[in-house]
mmCIF file with all atom_site columns, C-alpha atoms in Angstrom:
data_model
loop_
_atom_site.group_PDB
_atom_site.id
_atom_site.type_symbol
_atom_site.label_atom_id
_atom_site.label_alt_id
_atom_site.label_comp_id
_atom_site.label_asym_id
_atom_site.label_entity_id
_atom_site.label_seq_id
_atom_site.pdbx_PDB_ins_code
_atom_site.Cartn_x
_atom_site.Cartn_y
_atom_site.Cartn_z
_atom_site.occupancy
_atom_site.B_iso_or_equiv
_atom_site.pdbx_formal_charge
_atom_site.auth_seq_id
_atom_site.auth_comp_id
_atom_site.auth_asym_id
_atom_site.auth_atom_id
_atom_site.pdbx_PDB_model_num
ATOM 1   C CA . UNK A 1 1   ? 0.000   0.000  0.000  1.00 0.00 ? 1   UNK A CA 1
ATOM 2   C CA . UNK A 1 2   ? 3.034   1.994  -0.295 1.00 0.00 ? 2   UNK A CA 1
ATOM 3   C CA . UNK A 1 3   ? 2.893   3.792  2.871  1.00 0.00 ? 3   UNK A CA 1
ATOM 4   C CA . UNK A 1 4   ? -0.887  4.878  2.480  1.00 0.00 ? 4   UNK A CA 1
ATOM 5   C CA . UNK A 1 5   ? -3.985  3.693  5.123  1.00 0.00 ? 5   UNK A CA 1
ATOM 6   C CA . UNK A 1 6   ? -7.442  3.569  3.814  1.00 0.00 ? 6   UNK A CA 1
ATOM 7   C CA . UNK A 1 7   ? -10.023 5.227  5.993  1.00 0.00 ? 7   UNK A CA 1
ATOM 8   C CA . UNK A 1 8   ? -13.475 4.308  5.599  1.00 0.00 ? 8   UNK A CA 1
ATOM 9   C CA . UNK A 1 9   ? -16.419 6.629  5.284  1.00 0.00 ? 9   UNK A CA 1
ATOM 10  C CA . UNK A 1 10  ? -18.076 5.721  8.963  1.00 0.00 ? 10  UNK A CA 1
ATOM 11  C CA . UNK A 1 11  ? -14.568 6.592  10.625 1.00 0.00 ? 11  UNK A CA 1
ATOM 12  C CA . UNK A 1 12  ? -14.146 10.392 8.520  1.00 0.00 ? 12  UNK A CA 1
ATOM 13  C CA . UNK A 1 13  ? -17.946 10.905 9.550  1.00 0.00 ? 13  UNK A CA 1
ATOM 14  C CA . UNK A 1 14  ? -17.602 9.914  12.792 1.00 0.00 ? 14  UNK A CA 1
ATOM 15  C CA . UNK A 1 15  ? -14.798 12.406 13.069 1.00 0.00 ? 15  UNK A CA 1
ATOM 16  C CA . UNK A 1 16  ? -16.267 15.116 11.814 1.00 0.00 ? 16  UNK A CA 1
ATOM 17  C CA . UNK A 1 17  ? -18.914 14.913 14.141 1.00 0.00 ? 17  UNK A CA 1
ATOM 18  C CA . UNK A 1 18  ? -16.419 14.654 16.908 1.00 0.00 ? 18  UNK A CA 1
ATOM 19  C CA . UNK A 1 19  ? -14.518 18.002 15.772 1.00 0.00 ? 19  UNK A CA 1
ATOM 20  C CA . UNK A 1 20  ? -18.068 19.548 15.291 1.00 0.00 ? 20  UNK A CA 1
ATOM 21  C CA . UNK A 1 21  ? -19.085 18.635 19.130 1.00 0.00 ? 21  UNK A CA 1
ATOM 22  C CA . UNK A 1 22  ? -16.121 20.519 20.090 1.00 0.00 ? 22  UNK A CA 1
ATOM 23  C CA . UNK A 1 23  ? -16.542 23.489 18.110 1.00 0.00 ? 23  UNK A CA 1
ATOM 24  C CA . UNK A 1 24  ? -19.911 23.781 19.574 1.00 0.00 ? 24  UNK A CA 1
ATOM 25  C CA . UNK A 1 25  ? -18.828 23.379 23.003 1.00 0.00 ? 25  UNK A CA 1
ATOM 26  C CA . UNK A 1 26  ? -15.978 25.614 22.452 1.00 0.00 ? 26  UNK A CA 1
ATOM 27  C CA . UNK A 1 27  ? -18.415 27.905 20.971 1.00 0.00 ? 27  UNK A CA 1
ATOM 28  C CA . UNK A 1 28  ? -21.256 27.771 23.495 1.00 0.00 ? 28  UNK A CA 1
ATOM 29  C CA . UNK A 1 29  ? -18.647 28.143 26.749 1.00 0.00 ? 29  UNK A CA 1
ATOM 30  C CA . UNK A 1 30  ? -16.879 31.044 24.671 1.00 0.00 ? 30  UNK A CA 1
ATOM 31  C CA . UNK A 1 31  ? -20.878 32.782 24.300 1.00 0.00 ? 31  UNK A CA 1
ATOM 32  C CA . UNK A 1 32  ? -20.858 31.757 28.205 1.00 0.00 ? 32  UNK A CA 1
ATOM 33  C CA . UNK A 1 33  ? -17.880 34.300 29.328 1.00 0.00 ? 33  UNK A CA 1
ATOM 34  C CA . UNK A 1 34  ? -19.243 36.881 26.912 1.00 0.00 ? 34  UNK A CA 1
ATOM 35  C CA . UNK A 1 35  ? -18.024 38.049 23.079 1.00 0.00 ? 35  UNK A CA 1
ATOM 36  C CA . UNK A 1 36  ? -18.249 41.713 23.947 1.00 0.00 ? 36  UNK A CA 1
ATOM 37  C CA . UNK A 1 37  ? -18.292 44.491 21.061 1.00 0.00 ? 37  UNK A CA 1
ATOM 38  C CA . UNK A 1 38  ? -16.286 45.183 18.528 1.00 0.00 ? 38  UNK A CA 1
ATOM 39  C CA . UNK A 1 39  ? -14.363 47.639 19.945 1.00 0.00 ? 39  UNK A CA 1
ATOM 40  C CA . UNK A 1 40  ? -14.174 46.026 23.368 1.00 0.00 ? 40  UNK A CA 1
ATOM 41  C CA . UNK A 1 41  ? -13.698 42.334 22.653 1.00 0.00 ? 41  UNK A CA 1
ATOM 42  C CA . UNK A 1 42  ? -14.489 39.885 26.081 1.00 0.00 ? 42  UNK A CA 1
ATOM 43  C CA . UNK A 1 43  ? -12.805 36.820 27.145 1.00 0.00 ? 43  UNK A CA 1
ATOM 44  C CA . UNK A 1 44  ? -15.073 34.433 25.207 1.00 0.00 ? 44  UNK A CA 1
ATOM 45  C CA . UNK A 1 45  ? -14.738 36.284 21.707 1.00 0.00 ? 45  UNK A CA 1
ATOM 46  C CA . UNK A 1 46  ? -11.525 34.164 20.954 1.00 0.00 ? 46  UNK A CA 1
ATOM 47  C CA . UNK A 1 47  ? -12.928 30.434 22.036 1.00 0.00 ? 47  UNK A CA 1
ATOM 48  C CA . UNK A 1 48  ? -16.559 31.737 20.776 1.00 0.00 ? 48  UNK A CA 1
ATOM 49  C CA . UNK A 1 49  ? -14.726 32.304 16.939 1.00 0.00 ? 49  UNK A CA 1
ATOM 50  C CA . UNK A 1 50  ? -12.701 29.262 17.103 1.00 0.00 ? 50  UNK A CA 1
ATOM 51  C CA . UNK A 1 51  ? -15.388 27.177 18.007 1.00 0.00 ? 51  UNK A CA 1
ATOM 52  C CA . UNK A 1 52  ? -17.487 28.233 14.989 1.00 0.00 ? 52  UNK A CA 1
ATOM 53  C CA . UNK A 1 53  ? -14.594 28.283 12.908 1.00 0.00 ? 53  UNK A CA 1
ATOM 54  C CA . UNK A 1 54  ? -13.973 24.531 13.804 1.00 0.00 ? 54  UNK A CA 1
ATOM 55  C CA . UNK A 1 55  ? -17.733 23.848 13.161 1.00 0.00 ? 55  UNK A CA 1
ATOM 56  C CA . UNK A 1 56  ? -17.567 25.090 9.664  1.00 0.00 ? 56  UNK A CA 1
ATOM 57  C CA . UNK A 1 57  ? -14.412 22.901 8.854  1.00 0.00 ? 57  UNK A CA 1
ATOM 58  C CA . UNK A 1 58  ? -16.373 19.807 10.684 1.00 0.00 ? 58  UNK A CA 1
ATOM 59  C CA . UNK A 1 59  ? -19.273 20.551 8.443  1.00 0.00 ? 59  UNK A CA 1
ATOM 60  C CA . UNK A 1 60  ? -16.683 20.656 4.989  1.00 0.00 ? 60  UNK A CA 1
ATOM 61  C CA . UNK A 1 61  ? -15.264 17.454 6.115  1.00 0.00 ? 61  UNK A CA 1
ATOM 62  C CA . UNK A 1 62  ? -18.399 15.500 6.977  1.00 0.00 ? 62  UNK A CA 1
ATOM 63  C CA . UNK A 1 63  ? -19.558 16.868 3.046  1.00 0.00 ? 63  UNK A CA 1
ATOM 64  C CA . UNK A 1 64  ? -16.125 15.995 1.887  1.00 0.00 ? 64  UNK A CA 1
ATOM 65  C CA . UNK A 1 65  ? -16.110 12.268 3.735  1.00 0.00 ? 65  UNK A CA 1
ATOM 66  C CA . UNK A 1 66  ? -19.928 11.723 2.697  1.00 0.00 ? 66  UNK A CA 1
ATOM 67  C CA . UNK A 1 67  ? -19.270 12.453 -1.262 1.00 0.00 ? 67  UNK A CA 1
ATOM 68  C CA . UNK A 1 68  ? -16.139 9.881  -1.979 1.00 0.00 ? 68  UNK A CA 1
ATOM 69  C CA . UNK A 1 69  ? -15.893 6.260  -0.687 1.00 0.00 ? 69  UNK A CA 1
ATOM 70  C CA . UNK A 1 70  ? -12.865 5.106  1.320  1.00 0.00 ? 70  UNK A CA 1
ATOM 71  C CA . UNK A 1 71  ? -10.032 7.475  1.347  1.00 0.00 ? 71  UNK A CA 1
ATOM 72  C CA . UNK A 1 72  ? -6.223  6.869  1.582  1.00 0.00 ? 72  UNK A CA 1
ATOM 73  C CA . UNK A 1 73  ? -4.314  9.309  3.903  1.00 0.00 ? 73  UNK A CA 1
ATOM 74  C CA . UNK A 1 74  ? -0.566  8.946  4.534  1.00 0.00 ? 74  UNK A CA 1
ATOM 75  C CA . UNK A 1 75  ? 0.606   8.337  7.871  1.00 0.00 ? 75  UNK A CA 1
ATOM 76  C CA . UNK A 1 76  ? 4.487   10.169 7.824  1.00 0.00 ? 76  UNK A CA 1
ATOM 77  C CA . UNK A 1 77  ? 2.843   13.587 7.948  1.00 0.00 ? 77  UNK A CA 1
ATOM 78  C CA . UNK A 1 78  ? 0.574   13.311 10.742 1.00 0.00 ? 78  UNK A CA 1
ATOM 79  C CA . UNK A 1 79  ? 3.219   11.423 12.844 1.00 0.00 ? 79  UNK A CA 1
ATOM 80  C CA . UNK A 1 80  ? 5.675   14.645 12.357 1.00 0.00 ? 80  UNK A CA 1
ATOM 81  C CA . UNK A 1 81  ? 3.176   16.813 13.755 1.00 0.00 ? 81  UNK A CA 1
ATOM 82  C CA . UNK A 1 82  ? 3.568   16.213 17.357 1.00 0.00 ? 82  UNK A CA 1
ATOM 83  C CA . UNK A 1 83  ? 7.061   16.319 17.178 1.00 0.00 ? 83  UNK A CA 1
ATOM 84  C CA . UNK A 1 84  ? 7.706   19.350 15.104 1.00 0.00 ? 84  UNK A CA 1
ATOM 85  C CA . UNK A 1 85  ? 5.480   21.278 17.757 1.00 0.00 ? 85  UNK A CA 1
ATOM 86  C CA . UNK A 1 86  ? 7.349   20.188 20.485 1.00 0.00 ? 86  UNK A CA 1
ATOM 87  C CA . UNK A 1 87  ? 10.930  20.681 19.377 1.00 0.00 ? 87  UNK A CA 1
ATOM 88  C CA . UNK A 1 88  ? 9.357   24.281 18.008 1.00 0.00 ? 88  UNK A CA 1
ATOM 89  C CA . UNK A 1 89  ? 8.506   24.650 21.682 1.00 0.00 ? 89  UNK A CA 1
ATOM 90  C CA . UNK A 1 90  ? 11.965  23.848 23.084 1.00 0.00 ? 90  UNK A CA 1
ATOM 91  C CA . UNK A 1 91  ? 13.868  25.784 20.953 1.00 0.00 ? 91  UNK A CA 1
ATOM 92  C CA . UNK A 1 92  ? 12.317  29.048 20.228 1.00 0.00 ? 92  UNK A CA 1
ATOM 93  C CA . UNK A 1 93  ? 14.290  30.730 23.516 1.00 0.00 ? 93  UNK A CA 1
ATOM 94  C CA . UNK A 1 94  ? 17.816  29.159 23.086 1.00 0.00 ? 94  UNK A CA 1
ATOM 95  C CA . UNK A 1 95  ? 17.908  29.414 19.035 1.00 0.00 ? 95  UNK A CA 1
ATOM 96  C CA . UNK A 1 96  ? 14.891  31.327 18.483 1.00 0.00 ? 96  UNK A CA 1
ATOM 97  C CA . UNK A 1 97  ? 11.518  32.151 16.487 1.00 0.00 ? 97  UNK A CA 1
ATOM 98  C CA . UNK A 1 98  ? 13.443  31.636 12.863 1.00 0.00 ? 98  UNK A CA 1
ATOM 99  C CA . UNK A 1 99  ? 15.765  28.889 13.690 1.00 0.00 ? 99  UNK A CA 1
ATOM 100 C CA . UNK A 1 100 ? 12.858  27.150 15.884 1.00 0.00 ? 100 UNK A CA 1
ATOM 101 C CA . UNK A 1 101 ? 10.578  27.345 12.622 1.00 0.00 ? 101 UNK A CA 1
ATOM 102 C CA . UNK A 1 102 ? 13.209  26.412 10.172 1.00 0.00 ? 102 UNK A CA 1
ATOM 103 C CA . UNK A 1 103 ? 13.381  22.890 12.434 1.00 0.00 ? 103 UNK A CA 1
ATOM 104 C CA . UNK A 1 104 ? 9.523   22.954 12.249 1.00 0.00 ? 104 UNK A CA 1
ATOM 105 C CA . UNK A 1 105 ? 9.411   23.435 8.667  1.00 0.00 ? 105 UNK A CA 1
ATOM 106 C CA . UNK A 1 106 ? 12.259  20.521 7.981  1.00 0.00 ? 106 UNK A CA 1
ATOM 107 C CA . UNK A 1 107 ? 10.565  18.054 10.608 1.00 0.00 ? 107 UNK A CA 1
ATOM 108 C CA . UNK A 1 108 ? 7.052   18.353 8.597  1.00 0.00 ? 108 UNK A CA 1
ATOM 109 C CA . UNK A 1 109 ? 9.634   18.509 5.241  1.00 0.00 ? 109 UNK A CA 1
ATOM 110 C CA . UNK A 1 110 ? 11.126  14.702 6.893  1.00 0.00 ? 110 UNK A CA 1
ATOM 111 C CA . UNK A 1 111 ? 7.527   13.355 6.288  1.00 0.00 ? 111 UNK A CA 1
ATOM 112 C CA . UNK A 1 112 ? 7.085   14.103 2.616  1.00 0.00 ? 112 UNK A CA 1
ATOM 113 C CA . UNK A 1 113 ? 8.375   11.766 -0.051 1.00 0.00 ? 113 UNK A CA 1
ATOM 114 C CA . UNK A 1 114 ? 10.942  13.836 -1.754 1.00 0.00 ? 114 UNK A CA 1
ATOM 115 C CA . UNK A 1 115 ? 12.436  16.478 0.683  1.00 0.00 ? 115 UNK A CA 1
ATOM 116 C CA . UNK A 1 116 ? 13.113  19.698 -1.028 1.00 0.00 ? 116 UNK A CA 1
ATOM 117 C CA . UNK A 1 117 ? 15.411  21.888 1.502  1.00 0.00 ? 117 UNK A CA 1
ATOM 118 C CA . UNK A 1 118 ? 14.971  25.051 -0.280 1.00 0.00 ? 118 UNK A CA 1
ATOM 119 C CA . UNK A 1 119 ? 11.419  24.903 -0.064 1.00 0.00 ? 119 UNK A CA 1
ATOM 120 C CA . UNK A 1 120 ? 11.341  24.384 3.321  1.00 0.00 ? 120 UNK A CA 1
ATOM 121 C CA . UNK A 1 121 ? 13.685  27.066 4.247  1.00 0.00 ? 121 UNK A CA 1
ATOM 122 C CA . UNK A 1 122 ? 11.545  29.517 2.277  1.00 0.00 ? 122 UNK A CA 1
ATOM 123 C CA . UNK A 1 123 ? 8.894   28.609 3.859  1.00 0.00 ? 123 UNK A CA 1
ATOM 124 C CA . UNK A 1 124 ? 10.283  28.663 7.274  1.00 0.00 ? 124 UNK A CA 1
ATOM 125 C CA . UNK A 1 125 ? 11.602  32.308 6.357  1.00 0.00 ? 125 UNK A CA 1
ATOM 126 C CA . UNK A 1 126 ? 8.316   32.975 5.280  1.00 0.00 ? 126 UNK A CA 1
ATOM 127 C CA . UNK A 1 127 ? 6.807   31.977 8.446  1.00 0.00 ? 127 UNK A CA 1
ATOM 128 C CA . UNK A 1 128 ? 9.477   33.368 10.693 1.00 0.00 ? 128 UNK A CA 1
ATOM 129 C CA . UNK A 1 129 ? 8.711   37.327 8.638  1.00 0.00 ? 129 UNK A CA 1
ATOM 130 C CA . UNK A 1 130 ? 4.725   36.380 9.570  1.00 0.00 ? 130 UNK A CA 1
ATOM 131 C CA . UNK A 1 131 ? 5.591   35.260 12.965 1.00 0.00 ? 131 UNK A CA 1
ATOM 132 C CA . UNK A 1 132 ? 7.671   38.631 13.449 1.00 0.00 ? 132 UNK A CA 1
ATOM 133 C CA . UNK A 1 133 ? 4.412   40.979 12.178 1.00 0.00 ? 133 UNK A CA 1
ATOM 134 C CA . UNK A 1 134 ? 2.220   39.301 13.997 1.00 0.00 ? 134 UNK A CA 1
ATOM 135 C CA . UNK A 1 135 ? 3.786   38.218 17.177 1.00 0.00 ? 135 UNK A CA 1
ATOM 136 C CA . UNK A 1 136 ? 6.680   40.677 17.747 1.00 0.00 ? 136 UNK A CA 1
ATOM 137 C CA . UNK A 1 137 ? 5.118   44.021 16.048 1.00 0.00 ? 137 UNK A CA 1
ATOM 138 C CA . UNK A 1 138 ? 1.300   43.326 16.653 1.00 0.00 ? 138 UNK A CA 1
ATOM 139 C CA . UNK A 1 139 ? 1.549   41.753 20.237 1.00 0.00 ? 139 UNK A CA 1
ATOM 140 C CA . UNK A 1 140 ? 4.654   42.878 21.554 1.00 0.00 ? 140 UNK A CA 1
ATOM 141 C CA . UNK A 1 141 ? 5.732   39.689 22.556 1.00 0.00 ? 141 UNK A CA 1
ATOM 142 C CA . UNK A 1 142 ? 9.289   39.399 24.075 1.00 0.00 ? 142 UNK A CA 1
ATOM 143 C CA . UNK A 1 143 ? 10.226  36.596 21.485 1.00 0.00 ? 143 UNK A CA 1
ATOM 144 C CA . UNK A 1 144 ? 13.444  36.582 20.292 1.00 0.00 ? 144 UNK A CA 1
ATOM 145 C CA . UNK A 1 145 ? 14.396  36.509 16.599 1.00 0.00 ? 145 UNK A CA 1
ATOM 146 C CA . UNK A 1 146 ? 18.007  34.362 16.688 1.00 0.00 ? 146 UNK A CA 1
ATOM 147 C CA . UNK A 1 147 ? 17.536  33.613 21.055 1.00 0.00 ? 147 UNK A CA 1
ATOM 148 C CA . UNK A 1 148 ? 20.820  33.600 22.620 1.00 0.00 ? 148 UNK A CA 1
ATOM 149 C CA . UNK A 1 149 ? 22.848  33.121 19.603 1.00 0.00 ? 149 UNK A CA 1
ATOM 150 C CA . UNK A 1 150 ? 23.894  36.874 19.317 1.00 0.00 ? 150 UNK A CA 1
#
């Protein structure tokens, strides 16, 4: 099978439904602490968003998993993803947010069939300049862009 597993159509349903029930709990305890306004977003606005954000996916993938038959889905990427988020974890203080991506981006590059370095340095780069905007610039984060190597 050259790598691949076949899920069947019961198991992708069933899953959908699963990451559906937690979008609407997520959404429903987010409503629970309060959204807020626009201008003065509450502590449930974030959970409230993700939660129907997560519902909408659920409902693509339970459409998605209804209209085919059994689907193959290779396991190397998915076992990577663990992994990658926990070396990303350990390693954004001592080498920091672009060296910790660039090992991100090469452990998720590990589980594809041809590994194309450049690639995955462009897109760790890419990442790292988003990462920078969003975290560093937008939320003032104290997050180191190279950690203690300079």
């Amino acid at each position: 099978m050259n790598g691949f597993l076949a899920i069947g159509k019961r198991a992708e349903l069933a899953f959908a439904a699963f990451l559906f029930a937690l979008g609407a709990i997520s959404a429903w305890n987010g409503w629970a602490y309060g959204i807020g306004q626009w201008n003065d977003i509450g502590p449930g606005a974030f959970p409230f968003g993700l939660g129907v954000v997560l519902m909408g996916l659920a409902a693509l993938a339970a459409r998605e998993a209804g209209a085919s038959g059994s689907i193959e889905r290779r396991l190397a990427p998915a076992m990577m993803l663990l992994p990658g988020i926990i070396l990303w974890a350990l390693l954004i203080e001592p080498v920091g947010l672009i060296g910790a991506t660039l090992v991100l981006c090469l452990c998720y590059s590990l589980a594809e069939e041809r590994l194309n370095l450049v690639q995955a340095a462009l897109l760790a780069l890419a990442l790292s300049a988003m990462g920078y905007v969003v975290f560093i610039l937008g939320f003032h984060l104290n997050i180191n862009l190279l950690g203690d190597l300079l």
